Coordinates of C-alpha atoms in Angstrom, one line a residue:
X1 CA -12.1 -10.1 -13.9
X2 CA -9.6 -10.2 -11.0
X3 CA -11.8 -11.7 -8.5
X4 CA -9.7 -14.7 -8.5
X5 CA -6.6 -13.0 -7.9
X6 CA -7.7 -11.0 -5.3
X7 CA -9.2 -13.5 -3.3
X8 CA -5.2 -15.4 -3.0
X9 CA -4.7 -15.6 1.0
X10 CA -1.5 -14.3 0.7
X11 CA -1.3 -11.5 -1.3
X12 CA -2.5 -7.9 -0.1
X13 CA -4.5 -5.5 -2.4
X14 CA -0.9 -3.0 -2.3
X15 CA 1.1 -6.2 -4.0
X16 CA -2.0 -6.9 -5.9
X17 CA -2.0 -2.7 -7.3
X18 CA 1.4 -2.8 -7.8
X19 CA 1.3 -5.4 -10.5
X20 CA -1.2 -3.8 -12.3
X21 CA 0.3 -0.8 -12.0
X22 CA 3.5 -2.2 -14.0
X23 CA 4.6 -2.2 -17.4
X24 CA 6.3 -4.9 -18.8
X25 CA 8.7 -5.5 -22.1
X26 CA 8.1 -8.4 -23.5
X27 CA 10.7 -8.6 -26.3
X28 CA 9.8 -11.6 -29.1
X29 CA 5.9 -13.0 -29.6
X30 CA 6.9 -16.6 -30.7
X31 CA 6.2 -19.6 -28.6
X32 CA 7.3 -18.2 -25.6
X33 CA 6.8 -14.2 -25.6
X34 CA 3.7 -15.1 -27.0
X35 CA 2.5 -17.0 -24.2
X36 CA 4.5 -14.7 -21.4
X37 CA 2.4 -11.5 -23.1
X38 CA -0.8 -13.1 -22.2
X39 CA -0.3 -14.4 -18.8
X40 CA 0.8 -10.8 -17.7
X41 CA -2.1 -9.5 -19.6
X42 CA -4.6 -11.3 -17.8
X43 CA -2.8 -10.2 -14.4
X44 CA -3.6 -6.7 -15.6
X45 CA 0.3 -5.7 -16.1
X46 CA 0.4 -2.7 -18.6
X47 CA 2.8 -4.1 -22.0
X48 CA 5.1 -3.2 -24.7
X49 CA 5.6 -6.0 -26.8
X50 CA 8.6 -6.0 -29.3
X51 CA 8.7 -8.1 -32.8
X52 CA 9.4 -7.5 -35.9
X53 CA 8.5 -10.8 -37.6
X54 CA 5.1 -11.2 -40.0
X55 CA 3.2 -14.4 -39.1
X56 CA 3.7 -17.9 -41.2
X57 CA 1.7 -21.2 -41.2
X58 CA 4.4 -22.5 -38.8
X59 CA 2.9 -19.7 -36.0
X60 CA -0.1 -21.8 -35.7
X61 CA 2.1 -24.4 -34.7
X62 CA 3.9 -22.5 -32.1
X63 CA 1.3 -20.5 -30.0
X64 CA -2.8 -20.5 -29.9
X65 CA -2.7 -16.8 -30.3
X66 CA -2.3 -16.7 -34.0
X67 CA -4.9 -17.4 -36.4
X68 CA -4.6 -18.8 -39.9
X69 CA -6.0 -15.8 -41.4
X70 CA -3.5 -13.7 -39.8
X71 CA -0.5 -16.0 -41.0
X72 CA -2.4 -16.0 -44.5
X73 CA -2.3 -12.2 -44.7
X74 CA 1.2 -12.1 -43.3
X75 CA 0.2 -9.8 -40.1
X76 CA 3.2 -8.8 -38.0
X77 CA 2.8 -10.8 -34.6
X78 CA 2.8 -7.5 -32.8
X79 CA -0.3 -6.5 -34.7
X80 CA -1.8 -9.5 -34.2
X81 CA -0.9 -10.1 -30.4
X82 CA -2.0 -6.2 -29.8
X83 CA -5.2 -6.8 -31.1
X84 CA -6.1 -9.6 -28.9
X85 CA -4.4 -9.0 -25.8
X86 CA -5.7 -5.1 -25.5
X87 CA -9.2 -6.7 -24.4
X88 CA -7.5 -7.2 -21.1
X89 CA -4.7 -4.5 -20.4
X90 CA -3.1 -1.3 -22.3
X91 CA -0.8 -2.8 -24.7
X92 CA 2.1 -0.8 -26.7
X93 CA 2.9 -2.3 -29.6
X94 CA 6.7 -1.9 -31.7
X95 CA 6.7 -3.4 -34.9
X96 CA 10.7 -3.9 -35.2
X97 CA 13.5 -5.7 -33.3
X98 CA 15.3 -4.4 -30.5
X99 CA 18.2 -3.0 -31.5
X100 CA 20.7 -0.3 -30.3
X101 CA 18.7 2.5 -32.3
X102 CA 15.6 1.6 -29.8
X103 CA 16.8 0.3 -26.6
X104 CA 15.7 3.6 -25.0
X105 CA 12.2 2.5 -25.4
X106 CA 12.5 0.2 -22.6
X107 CA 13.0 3.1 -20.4
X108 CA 9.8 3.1 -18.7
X109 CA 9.6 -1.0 -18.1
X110 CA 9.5 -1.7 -14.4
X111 CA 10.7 -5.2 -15.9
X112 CA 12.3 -7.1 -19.3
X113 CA 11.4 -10.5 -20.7
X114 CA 13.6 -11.8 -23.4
X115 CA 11.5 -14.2 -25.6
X116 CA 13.8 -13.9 -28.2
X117 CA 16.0 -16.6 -30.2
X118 CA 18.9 -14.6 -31.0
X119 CA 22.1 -14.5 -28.6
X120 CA 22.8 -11.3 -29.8
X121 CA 19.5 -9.5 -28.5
X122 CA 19.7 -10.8 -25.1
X123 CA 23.8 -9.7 -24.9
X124 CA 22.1 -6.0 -26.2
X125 CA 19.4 -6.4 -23.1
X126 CA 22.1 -7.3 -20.8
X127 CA 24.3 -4.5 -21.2
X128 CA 20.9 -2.1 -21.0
X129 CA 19.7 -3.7 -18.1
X130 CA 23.5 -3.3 -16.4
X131 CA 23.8 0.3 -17.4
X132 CA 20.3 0.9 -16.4
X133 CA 19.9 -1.0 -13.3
X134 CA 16.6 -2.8 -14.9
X135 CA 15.6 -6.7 -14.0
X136 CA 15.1 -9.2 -16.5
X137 CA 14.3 -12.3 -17.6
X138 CA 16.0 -14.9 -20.4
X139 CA 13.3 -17.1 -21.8
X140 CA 14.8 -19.2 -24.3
X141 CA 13.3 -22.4 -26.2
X142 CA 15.1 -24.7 -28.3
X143 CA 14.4 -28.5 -29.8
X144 CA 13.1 -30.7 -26.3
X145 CA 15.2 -28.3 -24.0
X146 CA 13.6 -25.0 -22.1
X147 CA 15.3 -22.7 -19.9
X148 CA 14.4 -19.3 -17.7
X149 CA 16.3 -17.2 -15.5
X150 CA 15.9 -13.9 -13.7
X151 CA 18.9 -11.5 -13.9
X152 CA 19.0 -8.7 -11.4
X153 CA 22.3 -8.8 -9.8
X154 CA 24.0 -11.3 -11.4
X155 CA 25.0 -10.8 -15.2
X156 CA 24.0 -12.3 -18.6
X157 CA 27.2 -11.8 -20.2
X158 CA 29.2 -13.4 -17.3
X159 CA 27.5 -16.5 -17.6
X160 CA 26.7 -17.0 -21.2
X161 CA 29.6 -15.2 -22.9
X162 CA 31.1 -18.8 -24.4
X163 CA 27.7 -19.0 -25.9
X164 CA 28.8 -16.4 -28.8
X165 CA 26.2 -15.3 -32.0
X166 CA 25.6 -17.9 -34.2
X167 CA 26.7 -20.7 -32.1
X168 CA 23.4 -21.9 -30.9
X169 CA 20.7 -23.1 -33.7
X170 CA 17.4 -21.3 -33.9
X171 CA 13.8 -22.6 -33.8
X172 CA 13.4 -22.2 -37.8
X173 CA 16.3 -24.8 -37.9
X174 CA 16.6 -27.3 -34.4
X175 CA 12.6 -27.3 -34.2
X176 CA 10.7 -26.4 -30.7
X177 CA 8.2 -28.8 -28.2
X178 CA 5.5 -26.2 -28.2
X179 CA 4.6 -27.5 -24.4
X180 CA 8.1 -27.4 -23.6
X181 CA 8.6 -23.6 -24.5
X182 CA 4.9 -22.7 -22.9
X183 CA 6.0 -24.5 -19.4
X184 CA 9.2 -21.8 -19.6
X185 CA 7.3 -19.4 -21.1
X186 CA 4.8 -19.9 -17.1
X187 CA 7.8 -20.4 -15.5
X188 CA 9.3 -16.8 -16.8
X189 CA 5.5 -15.0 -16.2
X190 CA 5.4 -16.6 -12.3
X191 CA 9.2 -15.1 -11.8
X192 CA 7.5 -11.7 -13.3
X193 CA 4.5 -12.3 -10.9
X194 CA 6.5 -12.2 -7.8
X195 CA 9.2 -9.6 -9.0
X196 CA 6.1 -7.0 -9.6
X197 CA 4.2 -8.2 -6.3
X198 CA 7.4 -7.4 -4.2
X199 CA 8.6 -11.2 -3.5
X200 CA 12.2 -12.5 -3.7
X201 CA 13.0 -14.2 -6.6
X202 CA 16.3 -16.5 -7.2
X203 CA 18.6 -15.9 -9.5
X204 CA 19.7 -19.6 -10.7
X205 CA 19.1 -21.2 -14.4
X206 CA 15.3 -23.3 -14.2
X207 CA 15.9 -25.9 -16.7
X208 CA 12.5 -27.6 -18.5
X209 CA 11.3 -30.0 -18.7
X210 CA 13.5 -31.3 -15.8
X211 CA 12.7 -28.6 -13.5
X212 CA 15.9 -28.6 -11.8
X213 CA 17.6 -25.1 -10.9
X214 CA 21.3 -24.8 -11.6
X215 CA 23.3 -22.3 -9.5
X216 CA 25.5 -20.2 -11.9
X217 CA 27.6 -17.8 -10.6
X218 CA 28.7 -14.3 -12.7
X219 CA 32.8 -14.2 -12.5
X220 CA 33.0 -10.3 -13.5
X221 CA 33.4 -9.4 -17.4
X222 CA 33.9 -6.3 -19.4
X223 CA 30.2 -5.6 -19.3
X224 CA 29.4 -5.7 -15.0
X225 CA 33.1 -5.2 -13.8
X226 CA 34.2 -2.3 -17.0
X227 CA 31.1 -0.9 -17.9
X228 CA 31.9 -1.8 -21.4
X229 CA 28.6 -1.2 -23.4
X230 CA 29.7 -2.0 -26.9
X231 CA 26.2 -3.1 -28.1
X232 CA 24.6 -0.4 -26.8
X233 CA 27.1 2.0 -28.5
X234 CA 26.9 0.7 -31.8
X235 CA 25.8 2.2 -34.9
X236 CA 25.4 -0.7 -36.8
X237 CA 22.2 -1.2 -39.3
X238 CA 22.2 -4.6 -39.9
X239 CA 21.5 -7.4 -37.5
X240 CA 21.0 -10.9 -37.9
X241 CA 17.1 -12.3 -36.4
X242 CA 15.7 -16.0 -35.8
X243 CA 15.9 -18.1 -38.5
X244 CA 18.9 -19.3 -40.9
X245 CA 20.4 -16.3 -43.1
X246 CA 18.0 -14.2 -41.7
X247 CA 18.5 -10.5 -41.0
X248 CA 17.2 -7.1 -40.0
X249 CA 18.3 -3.8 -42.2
X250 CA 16.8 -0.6 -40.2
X251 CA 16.7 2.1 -42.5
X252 CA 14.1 4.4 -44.2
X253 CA 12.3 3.2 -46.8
X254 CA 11.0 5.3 -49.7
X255 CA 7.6 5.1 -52.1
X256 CA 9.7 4.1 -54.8
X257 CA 11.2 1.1 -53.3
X258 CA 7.9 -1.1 -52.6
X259 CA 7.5 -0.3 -56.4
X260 CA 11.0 -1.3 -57.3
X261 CA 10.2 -4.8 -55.0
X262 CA 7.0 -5.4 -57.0
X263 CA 8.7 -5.1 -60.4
X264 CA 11.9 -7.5 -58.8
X265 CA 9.9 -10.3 -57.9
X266 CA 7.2 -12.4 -57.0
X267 CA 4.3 -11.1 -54.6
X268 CA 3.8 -13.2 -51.5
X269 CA 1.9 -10.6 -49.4
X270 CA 0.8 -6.8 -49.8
X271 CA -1.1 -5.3 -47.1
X272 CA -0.8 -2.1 -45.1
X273 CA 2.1 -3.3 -42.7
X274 CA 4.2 -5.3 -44.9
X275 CA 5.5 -6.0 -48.7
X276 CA 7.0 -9.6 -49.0
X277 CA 7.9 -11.1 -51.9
X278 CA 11.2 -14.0 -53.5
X279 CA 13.8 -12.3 -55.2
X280 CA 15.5 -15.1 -56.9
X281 CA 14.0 -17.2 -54.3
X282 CA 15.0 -15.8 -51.7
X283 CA 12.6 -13.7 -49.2
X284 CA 12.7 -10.5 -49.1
X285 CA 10.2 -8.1 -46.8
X286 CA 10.0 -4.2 -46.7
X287 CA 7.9 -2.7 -43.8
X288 CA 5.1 0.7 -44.4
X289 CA 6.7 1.7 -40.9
X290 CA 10.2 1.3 -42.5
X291 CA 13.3 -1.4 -42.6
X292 CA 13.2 -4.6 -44.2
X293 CA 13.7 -8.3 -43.2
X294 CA 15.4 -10.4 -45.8
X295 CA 17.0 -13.6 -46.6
X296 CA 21.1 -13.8 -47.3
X297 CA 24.4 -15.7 -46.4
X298 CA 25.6 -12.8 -44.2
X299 CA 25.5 -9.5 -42.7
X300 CA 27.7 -7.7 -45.8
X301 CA 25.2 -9.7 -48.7
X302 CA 22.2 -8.8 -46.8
X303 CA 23.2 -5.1 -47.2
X304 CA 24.2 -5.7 -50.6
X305 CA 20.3 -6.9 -51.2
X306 CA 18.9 -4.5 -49.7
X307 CA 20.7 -1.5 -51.4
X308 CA 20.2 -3.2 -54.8
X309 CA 16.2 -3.3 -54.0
X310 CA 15.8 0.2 -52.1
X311 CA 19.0 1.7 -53.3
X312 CA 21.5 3.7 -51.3

């Protein structure tokens, strides 16, 4: 399967070993995670693969992964992307966002990619990767405009910390070139390649499509100078995820509340990894694994839903 790989002039069979020997976070699935997960997979790089999103009609749109069954049926992306890409490599799969409850799971990544759309995963990553002393790798994919960058000794925070939660638009509501994202999407997987096969790899800001590289400098910030790790630290349960009024509630999740979601409102999907269903049209998802994903105006309604559906 590798033959091609193996016969590059300049790599040695020890480089070549010592990317298949790694295992790699990809954190998001959508139209670039997606497309980073199977480039490393057909390297041979070992995987855990992080979302918590169910596929939708617009997935078909975004990467060639996803099928229009899957979206039909409402698979999580991780389900799906598992599925596929375990043909070629070993791939863990986490059916949830990463969040300060789970960070710990990146523990035995020899290397993070962000693939996410939401400023305040990436700040969560940075402050791991800091404490941790971990690589990564922003990926991030908005309207015409596409940028990658690997972190190692520089910091996220330090760079992007006028860029605050909520600032930005997402996908769901600026839109996303699909070739755009999939030409960061390469250029993130070739800064992997090299990473894992021992090369240098610059830190500066590649910018698609232009393909110009920026030089961006970290001035030293509570996170790199203080060891401030205040994401990392907290407690909270309630986190908002890609897509307008969109947000995460991890919590348990009892028998009794799928029923109580079937009586509230109107069924969109029912299968063994998900519940969905509008609640006076507004979305509203449980999870069999636990946690729900739901549609409000902010963090304190989104709470207020979810208590009223699952109770306290």
């Amino acid at each position: 399967m590798h033959s091609r790989l193996k016969a590059l002039k300049n790599l040695e069979d020890e480089q070549i070993q010592q990317l298949q020997d790694s295992k790699v976070a990809v954190i998001g699935l959508g139209a670039t995670g997606s497309v980073i997960a199977e480039s490393l997979a057909r390297y041979g790089v070992k995987l855990k693969i992080f979302d918590r999103d169910y596929l939708e009609e617009n997935d078909l749109y975004s990467s060639g992964l996803y099928t229009k069954e899957e979206c039909e049926k409402s698979v999580p992306k991780a389900e799906a992307l598992q599925k596929k890409l375990s043909e070629l490599t070993d791939v863990e799969k986490h059916v949830e966002s990463l969040n300060a409850g789970n960070v710990k799971a990146l523990d035995e990544a020899d290397l993070i990619i962000d693939a996410t759309d939401n400023m305040e995963t990436r700040f969560l990553l940075d402050e791991y990767c800091q404490k941790n002393d971990k690589a990564w790798i922003y990926t991030a994919a908005l309207a015409g405009q596409a940028y990658s960058m690997f972190f190692d000794e520089k910091c996220f925070n330090c760079v992007f910390k006028q860029v605050r939660p909520g600032k930005l638009g997402t996908c769901r509501t600026e839109g996303i070139v699909r070739d755009v994202a999939a030409i960061a999407a390469h250029r993130s997987s070739l800064k992997a390649f090299r990473f894992l096969t021992g090369q240098e790899v610059d830190e500066k800001l590649a910018l698609v499509p232009q393909g110009e590289t920026l030089e961006v400098e970290a001035s030293g910030c509570e996170v790199c100078e203080q060891g401030s790790f205040s994401r990392i630290d907290s407690d909270e349960r309630v986190s908002s995820v890609c897509g307008e009024n969109k947000y995460q509630v991890n919590a348990e999740v009892s028998d009794e509340a799928f029923d109580r979601l079937k009586e509230e409102g109107e069924i969109v999907a029912d299968n063994e990894f998900i519940l969905r269903a509008k609640v006076d049209g507004k979305e509203f998802a449980l999870y069999r694994s636990g946690g729900a994903l739901l549609e409000a105006e902010d963090r304190g309604h989104a709470e207020a839903r979810f208590s009223e559906i699952v109770g306290i």
